mmCIF file of C-alpha atoms and ligand atoms in Angstrom:
data_model
loop_
_atom_site.group_PDB
_atom_site.id
_atom_site.type_symbol
_atom_site.label_atom_id
_atom_site.label_comp_id
_atom_site.label_asym_id
_atom_site.label_seq_id
_atom_site.Cartn_x
_atom_site.Cartn_y
_atom_site.Cartn_z
ATOM 1 C CA UNK A 1474 14.789 -12.241 -20.325
ATOM 2 C CA UNK A 1475 16.765 -10.518 -17.535
ATOM 3 C CA UNK A 1476 14.863 -7.814 -15.664
ATOM 4 C CA UNK A 1477 16.430 -4.371 -15.342
ATOM 5 C CA UNK A 1478 14.489 -1.469 -13.821
ATOM 6 C CA UNK A 1479 17.441 0.839 -13.158
ATOM 7 C CA UNK A 1480 16.460 4.497 -13.611
ATOM 8 C CA UNK A 1481 12.711 3.784 -13.558
ATOM 9 C CA UNK A 1482 10.141 5.483 -11.324
ATOM 10 C CA UNK A 1483 7.704 3.436 -9.234
ATOM 11 C CA UNK A 1484 4.382 5.274 -9.472
ATOM 12 C CA UNK A 1485 1.779 2.499 -9.867
ATOM 13 C CA UNK A 1486 1.960 -1.263 -10.437
ATOM 14 C CA UNK A 1487 0.132 -0.641 -13.730
ATOM 15 C CA UNK A 1488 3.557 0.355 -15.125
ATOM 16 C CA UNK A 1489 5.225 -2.911 -14.053
ATOM 17 C CA UNK A 1490 5.086 -6.368 -15.661
ATOM 18 C CA UNK A 1491 4.505 -9.507 -13.575
ATOM 19 C CA UNK A 1492 8.163 -10.461 -14.241
ATOM 20 C CA UNK A 1493 9.364 -7.108 -12.871
ATOM 21 C CA UNK A 1494 7.146 -7.461 -9.786
ATOM 22 C CA UNK A 1495 8.458 -11.023 -9.303
ATOM 23 C CA UNK A 1496 12.022 -9.663 -9.493
ATOM 24 C CA UNK A 1497 11.254 -7.040 -6.800
ATOM 25 C CA UNK A 1498 9.680 -9.682 -4.533
ATOM 26 C CA UNK A 1499 12.685 -11.992 -4.895
ATOM 27 C CA UNK A 1500 15.048 -9.107 -4.213
ATOM 28 C CA UNK A 1501 12.993 -8.198 -1.113
ATOM 29 C CA UNK A 1502 13.412 -11.749 0.205
ATOM 30 C CA UNK A 1503 17.162 -11.465 -0.280
ATOM 31 C CA UNK A 1504 17.286 -8.137 1.599
ATOM 32 C CA UNK A 1505 15.134 -9.613 4.383
ATOM 33 C CA UNK A 1506 17.522 -12.557 4.691
ATOM 34 C CA UNK A 1507 20.521 -10.202 4.900
ATOM 35 C CA UNK A 1508 18.867 -7.918 7.457
ATOM 36 C CA UNK A 1509 17.836 -10.862 9.645
ATOM 37 C CA UNK A 1510 21.347 -12.351 9.485
ATOM 38 C CA UNK A 1511 23.124 -9.067 10.139
ATOM 39 C CA UNK A 1512 24.813 -9.084 6.715
ATOM 40 C CA UNK A 1513 25.778 -5.493 5.794
ATOM 41 C CA UNK A 1514 24.431 -4.226 2.464
ATOM 42 C CA UNK A 1515 25.652 -0.654 2.069
ATOM 43 C CA UNK A 1516 25.478 -0.953 -1.722
ATOM 44 C CA UNK A 1517 24.443 2.653 -2.416
ATOM 45 C CA UNK A 1518 27.023 4.648 -0.453
ATOM 46 C CA UNK A 1519 27.461 8.238 -1.688
ATOM 47 C CA UNK A 1520 23.886 8.382 -2.973
ATOM 48 C CA UNK A 1521 21.217 10.619 -1.453
ATOM 49 C CA UNK A 1522 17.439 10.464 -1.425
ATOM 50 C CA UNK A 1523 14.741 12.899 -0.332
ATOM 51 C CA UNK A 1524 11.401 11.986 1.227
ATOM 52 C CA UNK A 1525 8.526 14.419 0.594
ATOM 53 C CA UNK A 1526 5.486 13.891 2.795
ATOM 54 C CA UNK A 1527 2.348 16.005 2.342
ATOM 55 C CA UNK A 1528 0.416 13.554 4.528
ATOM 56 C CA UNK A 1529 1.413 11.869 7.788
ATOM 57 C CA UNK A 1530 3.085 8.433 7.968
ATOM 58 C CA UNK A 1531 4.691 5.944 10.330
ATOM 59 C CA UNK A 1532 5.475 2.806 8.274
ATOM 60 C CA UNK A 1533 6.303 4.380 4.907
ATOM 61 C CA UNK A 1534 8.545 7.088 6.298
ATOM 62 C CA UNK A 1535 10.378 4.721 8.660
ATOM 63 C CA UNK A 1536 10.769 2.107 5.916
ATOM 64 C CA UNK A 1537 12.356 4.607 3.526
ATOM 65 C CA UNK A 1538 14.617 6.004 6.264
ATOM 66 C CA UNK A 1539 15.816 2.630 7.578
ATOM 67 C CA UNK A 1540 16.148 1.176 4.066
ATOM 68 C CA UNK A 1541 18.134 4.228 2.976
ATOM 69 C CA UNK A 1542 20.416 4.025 6.010
ATOM 70 C CA UNK A 1543 20.937 0.266 5.584
ATOM 71 C CA UNK A 1544 21.939 0.871 1.958
ATOM 72 C CA UNK A 1545 24.477 3.468 3.138
ATOM 73 C CA UNK A 1546 22.695 6.480 1.661
ATOM 74 C CA UNK A 1547 21.996 9.989 2.906
ATOM 75 C CA UNK A 1548 18.289 10.515 3.624
ATOM 76 C CA UNK A 1549 16.577 13.929 3.834
ATOM 77 C CA UNK A 1550 13.018 14.190 5.161
ATOM 78 C CA UNK A 1551 10.757 17.116 4.249
ATOM 79 C CA UNK A 1552 7.517 17.273 6.219
ATOM 80 C CA UNK A 1553 4.225 18.804 5.042
ATOM 81 C CA UNK A 1554 5.026 22.299 6.296
ATOM 82 C CA UNK A 1555 8.744 22.582 5.657
ATOM 83 C CA UNK A 1556 9.258 22.879 1.919
ATOM 84 C CA UNK A 1557 8.295 25.524 -0.637
ATOM 85 C CA UNK A 1558 6.623 22.940 -2.873
ATOM 86 C CA UNK A 1559 3.162 23.912 -4.070
ATOM 87 C CA UNK A 1560 3.014 27.096 -1.991
ATOM 88 C CA UNK A 1561 5.878 29.219 -3.301
ATOM 89 C CA UNK A 1562 7.321 26.866 -5.904
ATOM 90 C CA UNK A 1563 5.628 24.759 -8.560
ATOM 91 C CA UNK A 1564 5.949 20.977 -8.673
ATOM 92 C CA UNK A 1565 7.963 21.232 -11.883
ATOM 93 C CA UNK A 1566 10.449 23.727 -10.379
ATOM 94 C CA UNK A 1567 10.765 21.714 -7.150
ATOM 95 C CA UNK A 1568 11.374 18.554 -9.184
ATOM 96 C CA UNK A 1569 14.141 20.204 -11.218
ATOM 97 C CA UNK A 1570 15.866 21.481 -8.060
ATOM 98 C CA UNK A 1571 15.675 18.130 -6.251
ATOM 99 C CA UNK A 1572 16.827 16.327 -9.397
ATOM 100 C CA UNK A 1573 20.097 18.323 -9.266
ATOM 101 C CA UNK A 1574 20.829 17.300 -5.666
ATOM 102 C CA UNK A 1575 19.431 13.831 -5.083
ATOM 103 C CA UNK A 1576 19.449 10.395 -6.686
ATOM 104 C CA UNK A 1577 15.812 9.531 -5.884
ATOM 105 C CA UNK A 1578 12.609 11.113 -4.550
ATOM 106 C CA UNK A 1579 9.864 9.547 -2.449
ATOM 107 C CA UNK A 1580 6.535 11.393 -2.528
ATOM 108 C CA UNK A 1581 3.390 10.951 -0.411
ATOM 109 C CA UNK A 1582 0.509 13.271 -1.096
ATOM 110 C CA UNK A 1583 -2.800 13.799 -2.790
ATOM 111 C CA UNK A 1584 -3.073 13.649 -6.563
ATOM 112 C CA UNK A 1585 -1.445 10.967 -8.675
ATOM 113 C CA UNK A 1586 -0.599 13.665 -11.231
ATOM 114 C CA UNK A 1587 1.759 15.310 -8.702
ATOM 115 C CA UNK A 1588 3.937 12.214 -8.405
ATOM 116 C CA UNK A 1589 3.833 11.849 -12.212
ATOM 117 C CA UNK A 1590 4.944 15.474 -12.611
ATOM 118 C CA UNK A 1591 7.795 15.002 -10.143
ATOM 119 C CA UNK A 1592 8.970 12.014 -12.185
ATOM 120 C CA UNK A 1593 8.634 13.903 -15.460
ATOM 121 C CA UNK A 1594 10.649 16.958 -14.402
ATOM 122 C CA UNK A 1595 13.210 15.635 -11.901
ATOM 123 C CA UNK A 1596 14.996 13.250 -14.249
ATOM 124 C CA UNK A 1597 15.592 10.793 -11.387
ATOM 125 C CA UNK A 1598 13.552 7.835 -10.067
ATOM 126 C CA UNK A 1599 10.456 8.869 -8.077
ATOM 127 C CA UNK A 1600 8.722 6.426 -5.725
ATOM 128 C CA UNK A 1601 5.031 6.816 -4.880
ATOM 129 C CA UNK A 1602 4.671 6.544 -1.102
ATOM 130 C CA UNK A 1603 0.849 6.896 -1.392
ATOM 131 C CA UNK A 1604 -1.486 9.154 -3.328
ATOM 132 C CA UNK A 1605 -5.277 9.345 -3.254
ATOM 133 C CA UNK A 1606 -5.306 6.850 -6.132
ATOM 134 C CA UNK A 1607 -2.511 4.327 -5.533
ATOM 135 C CA UNK A 1608 -0.183 2.911 -2.847
ATOM 136 C CA UNK A 1609 2.220 0.709 -4.838
ATOM 137 C CA UNK A 1610 4.995 0.158 -2.260
ATOM 138 C CA UNK A 1611 2.345 -1.247 0.105
ATOM 139 C CA UNK A 1612 1.436 -3.748 -2.628
ATOM 140 C CA UNK A 1613 4.880 -5.314 -2.703
ATOM 141 C CA UNK A 1614 4.770 -5.813 1.049
ATOM 142 C CA UNK A 1615 1.311 -7.379 0.859
ATOM 143 C CA UNK A 1616 2.283 -9.728 -1.965
ATOM 144 C CA UNK A 1617 5.458 -10.749 -0.130
ATOM 145 C CA UNK A 1618 3.480 -11.454 3.046
ATOM 146 C CA UNK A 1619 0.908 -13.600 1.200
ATOM 147 C CA UNK A 1620 3.672 -15.541 -0.536
ATOM 148 C CA UNK A 1621 5.444 -16.132 2.780
ATOM 149 C CA UNK A 1622 2.238 -17.486 4.327
ATOM 150 C CA UNK A 1623 0.969 -19.662 1.448
ATOM 151 C CA UNK A 1624 4.144 -20.375 -0.539
ATOM 152 C CA UNK A 1625 2.633 -18.962 -3.749
ATOM 153 C CA UNK A 1626 0.497 -16.124 -5.148
ATOM 154 C CA UNK A 1627 -1.144 -17.670 -8.201
ATOM 155 C CA UNK A 1628 -4.745 -18.740 -7.531
ATOM 156 C CA UNK A 1629 -5.018 -17.227 -4.011
ATOM 157 C CA UNK A 1630 -8.607 -16.141 -3.251
ATOM 158 C CA UNK A 1631 -8.266 -12.563 -2.019
ATOM 159 C CA UNK A 1632 -11.167 -10.542 -0.588
ATOM 160 C CA UNK A 1633 -10.976 -6.830 0.135
ATOM 161 C CA UNK A 1634 -13.753 -5.470 2.373
ATOM 162 C CA UNK A 1635 -14.362 -1.748 2.730
ATOM 163 C CA UNK A 1636 -13.855 1.366 0.609
ATOM 164 C CA UNK A 1637 -12.930 -0.409 -2.624
ATOM 165 C CA UNK A 1638 -12.370 2.827 -4.588
ATOM 166 C CA UNK A 1639 -9.684 4.268 -2.347
ATOM 167 C CA UNK A 1640 -5.922 3.961 -2.915
ATOM 168 C CA UNK A 1641 -5.846 0.504 -1.262
ATOM 169 C CA UNK A 1642 -8.867 -0.892 -3.116
ATOM 170 C CA UNK A 1643 -7.507 0.298 -6.473
ATOM 171 C CA UNK A 1644 -3.980 -0.901 -5.837
ATOM 172 C CA UNK A 1645 -4.898 -4.323 -4.449
ATOM 173 C CA UNK A 1646 -7.144 -4.990 -7.446
ATOM 174 C CA UNK A 1647 -4.256 -4.233 -9.824
ATOM 175 C CA UNK A 1648 -1.664 -6.132 -7.747
ATOM 176 C CA UNK A 1649 -3.884 -9.235 -7.670
ATOM 177 C CA UNK A 1650 -4.559 -8.974 -11.406
ATOM 178 C CA UNK A 1651 -0.833 -8.744 -12.189
ATOM 179 C CA UNK A 1652 0.120 -11.763 -10.085
ATOM 180 C CA UNK A 1653 -2.815 -14.062 -10.920
ATOM 181 C CA UNK A 1654 -4.806 -13.930 -7.673
ATOM 182 C CA UNK A 1655 -8.617 -14.086 -7.615
ATOM 183 C CA UNK A 1656 -9.642 -10.647 -6.366
ATOM 184 C CA UNK A 1657 -13.030 -9.869 -4.832
ATOM 185 C CA UNK A 1658 -14.076 -6.380 -3.775
ATOM 186 C CA UNK A 1659 -16.754 -6.925 -1.154
ATOM 187 C CA UNK A 1660 -18.289 -3.493 -0.649
ATOM 188 C CA UNK A 1661 -21.434 -1.409 -1.080
ATOM 189 C CA UNK A 1662 -21.806 -0.482 -4.755
ATOM 190 C CA UNK A 1663 -21.335 3.222 -3.952
ATOM 191 C CA UNK A 1664 -17.748 2.314 -3.012
ATOM 192 C CA UNK A 1665 -16.891 0.029 -5.940
ATOM 193 C CA UNK A 1666 -13.744 1.017 -7.880
ATOM 194 C CA UNK A 1667 -14.146 3.153 -11.024
ATOM 195 C CA UNK A 1668 -15.471 1.115 -13.984
ATOM 196 C CA UNK A 1669 -12.491 2.057 -16.245
ATOM 197 C CA UNK A 1670 -10.016 0.720 -13.687
ATOM 198 C CA UNK A 1671 -12.094 -2.436 -13.198
ATOM 199 C CA UNK A 1672 -12.057 -3.048 -16.969
ATOM 200 C CA UNK A 1673 -8.291 -2.554 -17.022
ATOM 201 C CA UNK A 1674 -7.859 -4.931 -14.078
ATOM 202 C CA UNK A 1675 -10.068 -7.570 -15.718
ATOM 203 C CA UNK A 1676 -7.973 -7.489 -18.887
ATOM 204 C CA UNK A 1677 -4.724 -7.802 -16.871
ATOM 205 C CA UNK A 1678 -6.174 -10.611 -14.722
ATOM 206 C CA UNK A 1679 -7.214 -12.539 -17.830
ATOM 207 C CA UNK A 1680 -3.582 -12.503 -19.048
ATOM 208 C CA UNK A 1681 -2.340 -13.861 -15.715
ATOM 209 C CA UNK A 1682 -4.967 -16.554 -14.938
ATOM 210 C CA UNK A 1683 -6.531 -14.415 -12.205
ATOM 211 C CA UNK A 1684 -10.003 -12.893 -11.921
ATOM 212 C CA UNK A 1685 -11.818 -9.788 -10.669
ATOM 213 C CA UNK A 1686 -15.206 -9.836 -8.978
ATOM 214 C CA UNK A 1687 -17.226 -7.063 -7.313
ATOM 215 C CA UNK A 1688 -20.002 -7.998 -4.897
ATOM 216 C CA UNK A 1689 -22.172 -6.392 -2.248
ATOM 217 C CA UNK A 1690 -22.989 -9.802 -0.784
ATOM 218 C CA UNK A 1691 -20.855 -10.425 2.327
ATOM 219 C CA UNK A 1692 -21.488 -14.137 2.558
ATOM 220 C CA UNK A 1693 -20.640 -14.684 -1.125
ATOM 221 C CA UNK A 1694 -17.668 -12.281 -0.993
ATOM 222 C CA UNK A 1695 -15.947 -13.880 2.007
ATOM 223 C CA UNK A 1696 -16.793 -17.538 1.246
ATOM 224 C CA UNK A 1697 -13.639 -19.705 1.220
ATOM 225 C CA UNK A 1698 -11.323 -16.674 0.908
ATOM 226 C CA UNK A 1699 -7.627 -17.266 1.664
ATOM 227 C CA UNK A 1700 -7.035 -13.616 2.512
ATOM 228 C CA UNK A 1701 -9.453 -11.129 4.055
ATOM 229 C CA UNK A 1702 -8.086 -7.582 3.774
ATOM 230 C CA UNK A 1703 -9.472 -4.280 4.994
ATOM 231 C CA UNK A 1704 -8.447 -0.628 5.368
ATOM 232 C CA UNK A 1705 -9.703 2.364 7.360
ATOM 233 C CA UNK A 1706 -13.117 3.648 6.278
ATOM 234 C CA UNK A 1707 -12.075 7.302 5.839
ATOM 235 C CA UNK A 1708 -8.741 7.996 4.174
ATOM 236 C CA UNK A 1709 -6.249 10.794 4.767
ATOM 237 C CA UNK A 1710 -7.364 13.983 3.067
ATOM 238 C CA UNK A 1711 -11.090 13.202 3.182
ATOM 239 C CA UNK A 1712 -13.274 15.673 5.110
ATOM 240 C CA UNK A 1713 -14.466 14.736 8.588
ATOM 241 C CA UNK A 1714 -18.039 15.164 7.391
ATOM 242 C CA UNK A 1715 -17.902 11.859 5.479
ATOM 243 C CA UNK A 1716 -17.568 9.728 8.647
ATOM 244 C CA UNK A 1717 -21.294 9.439 9.291
ATOM 245 C CA UNK A 1718 -22.209 8.248 5.813
ATOM 246 C CA UNK A 1719 -19.152 5.983 5.566
ATOM 247 C CA UNK A 1720 -19.991 4.280 8.865
ATOM 248 C CA UNK A 1721 -23.543 3.691 7.659
ATOM 249 C CA UNK A 1722 -22.300 2.208 4.377
ATOM 250 C CA UNK A 1723 -19.452 0.132 5.730
ATOM 251 C CA UNK A 1724 -20.637 -1.105 9.115
ATOM 252 C CA UNK A 1725 -21.978 -4.356 7.599
ATOM 253 C CA UNK A 1726 -18.574 -4.880 5.924
ATOM 254 C CA UNK A 1727 -16.602 -4.914 9.174
ATOM 255 C CA UNK A 1728 -14.166 -7.853 9.333
ATOM 256 C CA UNK A 1729 -15.381 -9.839 12.316
ATOM 257 C CA UNK A 1730 -15.394 -13.443 13.539
ATOM 258 C CA UNK A 1731 -18.357 -14.320 11.275
ATOM 259 C CA UNK A 1732 -16.521 -13.085 8.153
ATOM 260 C CA UNK A 1733 -13.372 -15.015 9.113
ATOM 261 C CA UNK A 1734 -15.418 -18.145 9.848
ATOM 262 C CA UNK A 1735 -16.975 -18.008 6.376
ATOM 263 C CA UNK A 1736 -13.487 -17.769 4.830
ATOM 264 C CA UNK A 1737 -11.105 -20.722 4.369
ATOM 265 C CA UNK A 1738 -10.038 -22.405 7.648
ATOM 266 C CA UNK A 1739 -6.451 -21.383 6.837
ATOM 267 C CA UNK A 1740 -7.397 -17.777 5.967
ATOM 268 C CA UNK A 1741 -5.238 -14.864 7.084
ATOM 269 C CA UNK A 1742 -6.324 -11.335 8.011
ATOM 270 C CA UNK A 1743 -4.433 -8.391 6.506
ATOM 271 C CA UNK A 1744 -4.510 -4.600 6.926
ATOM 272 C CA UNK A 1745 -2.085 -1.938 5.663
ATOM 273 C CA UNK A 1746 -2.446 -0.075 9.029
ATOM 274 C CA UNK A 1747 -3.070 2.180 10.845
ATOM 275 C CA UNK A 1748 -6.295 0.531 12.060
ATOM 276 C CA UNK A 1749 -9.258 1.478 14.201
ATOM 277 C CA UNK A 1750 -9.839 -1.811 16.039
ATOM 278 C CA UNK A 1751 -10.355 -0.267 19.487
ATOM 279 C CA UNK A 1752 -10.747 3.136 21.121
ATOM 280 C CA UNK A 1753 -7.077 3.622 22.056
ATOM 281 C CA UNK A 1754 -6.577 6.444 19.542
ATOM 282 C CA UNK A 1755 -7.890 10.004 19.566
ATOM 283 C CA UNK A 1756 -10.015 9.487 16.458
ATOM 284 C CA UNK A 1757 -11.148 6.017 17.581
ATOM 285 C CA UNK A 1758 -12.328 7.473 20.892
ATOM 286 C CA UNK A 1759 -14.069 10.411 19.189
ATOM 287 C CA UNK A 1760 -15.932 8.138 16.770
ATOM 288 C CA UNK A 1761 -16.944 5.820 19.620
ATOM 289 C CA UNK A 1762 -18.397 8.732 21.512
ATOM 290 C CA UNK A 1763 -20.152 10.283 18.519
ATOM 291 C CA UNK A 1764 -21.475 7.175 16.739
ATOM 292 C CA UNK A 1765 -21.440 4.523 19.470
ATOM 293 C CA UNK A 1766 -19.066 2.217 17.570
ATOM 294 C CA UNK A 1767 -15.941 1.037 19.419
ATOM 295 C CA UNK A 1768 -14.434 -1.070 16.614
ATOM 296 C CA UNK A 1769 -14.569 0.000 13.005
ATOM 297 C CA UNK A 1770 -13.216 -1.840 9.937
ATOM 298 C CA UNK A 1771 -12.035 -4.850 12.007
ATOM 299 C CA UNK A 1772 -12.927 -6.161 15.452
ATOM 300 C CA UNK A 1773 -10.219 -6.257 18.086
ATOM 301 C CA UNK A 1774 -10.779 -10.018 18.288
ATOM 302 C CA UNK A 1775 -9.803 -10.572 14.641
ATOM 303 C CA UNK A 1776 -7.003 -7.976 14.726
ATOM 304 C CA UNK A 1777 -5.371 -9.720 17.711
ATOM 305 C CA UNK A 1778 -6.102 -13.289 16.526
ATOM 306 C CA UNK A 1779 -3.442 -15.754 15.311
ATOM 307 C CA UNK A 1780 -4.903 -15.345 11.792
ATOM 308 C CA UNK A 1781 -3.806 -11.699 11.763
ATOM 309 C CA UNK A 1782 -0.493 -11.080 9.936
ATOM 310 C CA UNK A 1783 -0.580 -7.282 10.094
ATOM 311 C CA UNK A 1784 2.782 -6.826 11.803
ATOM 312 C CA UNK A 1785 4.552 -9.148 9.351
ATOM 313 C CA UNK A 1786 3.074 -6.946 6.639
ATOM 314 C CA UNK A 1787 4.367 -3.823 8.407
ATOM 315 C CA UNK A 1788 7.888 -5.264 8.686
ATOM 316 C CA UNK A 1789 7.839 -6.246 5.026
ATOM 317 C CA UNK A 1790 7.303 -2.606 4.048
ATOM 318 C CA UNK A 1791 10.954 -2.017 4.917
ATOM 319 C CA UNK A 1792 12.368 -4.991 2.987
ATOM 320 C CA UNK A 1793 10.267 -4.299 -0.116
ATOM 321 C CA UNK A 1794 10.945 -0.558 -0.144
ATOM 322 C CA UNK A 1795 14.658 -1.345 0.116
ATOM 323 C CA UNK A 1796 14.324 -3.573 -2.943
ATOM 324 C CA UNK A 1797 12.602 -0.798 -4.923
ATOM 325 C CA UNK A 1798 15.247 1.779 -3.975
ATOM 326 C CA UNK A 1799 18.098 -0.594 -4.797
ATOM 327 C CA UNK A 1800 16.677 -1.896 -8.073
ATOM 328 C CA UNK A 1801 15.952 1.567 -9.436
ATOM 329 C CA UNK A 1802 19.213 3.222 -8.277
ATOM 330 C CA UNK A 1803 21.847 0.474 -8.448
HETATM 331 N N1 LIG B 3277 0.493 1.505 5.561
HETATM 332 C C1 LIG B 3277 1.030 2.738 5.552
HETATM 333 O O1 LIG B 3277 1.271 3.319 4.494
HETATM 334 O O2 LIG B 3277 1.312 3.236 6.777
HETATM 335 P P1 LIG B 3277 1.790 4.746 7.095
HETATM 336 O O3 LIG B 3277 0.621 5.638 6.749
HETATM 337 O O4 LIG B 3277 2.102 4.729 8.553
HETATM 338 O O5 LIG B 3277 2.977 5.049 6.246
HETATM 339 N N1 LIG B 3278 -6.534 4.475 2.580
HETATM 340 C C1 LIG B 3278 -5.630 4.880 3.617
HETATM 341 C C2 LIG B 3278 -4.344 4.103 3.519
HETATM 342 C C3 LIG B 3278 -3.350 4.402 4.611
HETATM 343 C C4 LIG B 3278 -2.089 3.600 4.476
HETATM 344 C C5 LIG B 3278 -5.363 6.374 3.496
HETATM 345 O O1 LIG B 3278 -5.130 6.860 2.385
HETATM 346 O O2 LIG B 3278 -5.416 7.081 4.514
#
């Protein structure tokens, strides 16, 4: 059956079938080929999109801006302090105003219900550029990167180490379940994903010949993995006070040479970025001084190793976001 997602919002991969995700990945490859070969693709001239960011961003913002420009569209960026949304104007009112002016809305912020409300009231496609619960555009980039490296997705042994109940842990579990990968969350049990979401993921995985496993055991969790993935230990929006406890909980789950050695010999290392793998950032330096830890979720050695594909992943954000914009607005 042909896939058509025109007019749809992209809020979480839970709303998308494996066939629709496959379509977006194939379209991303086509856009990547065109970009690399300098083939113009201004398919959406005369359309306009708005990017609403209530949290900071490098990759997501730049991907939406470059993708929008490459597609020939007008792109408006609203930063955390420069719109009325939430302060003087409700989400529903903001959505109805933006829906009269634009063809699509990207939103990065806190609650998933905000992006759902924007979609409900604006009447135009809304793309989730990260909430506390999900980060679906990152998922397409990660799946594309894995497929580029291994030639397939089905059956890949995927291990996520770290805060498995944050937006990345939740989203990766669902993405793997949809595309038939074997997902392992390797984390302290305090940071396991919510049981309801795990049950949902297990049911989806069963339909797609994948599996879901949660383990605290590092040796078991990383054994023979094809992909070792991690994310920062404290996410945007969390209070600074959680650092101490998070470091205590997650220090054993750092991706280091031992973890990579226990994985498959052809394993790759992935990270959505930004990453604290050294002390060359303000926060990295502060944490090093306060807690005596110079590398956090991943060692510099692994981050800089040939197994690390993090910058391919970052580039693929742009190609995959372009595919989502095009497929929902064309
Ligand atoms: N991975 C990611 O979403 O990066 P930014 O926070 O820089 O957008
Ligand atoms: N979990 C991280 C992801 C950043 C892309 C955060 O929300 O800050």
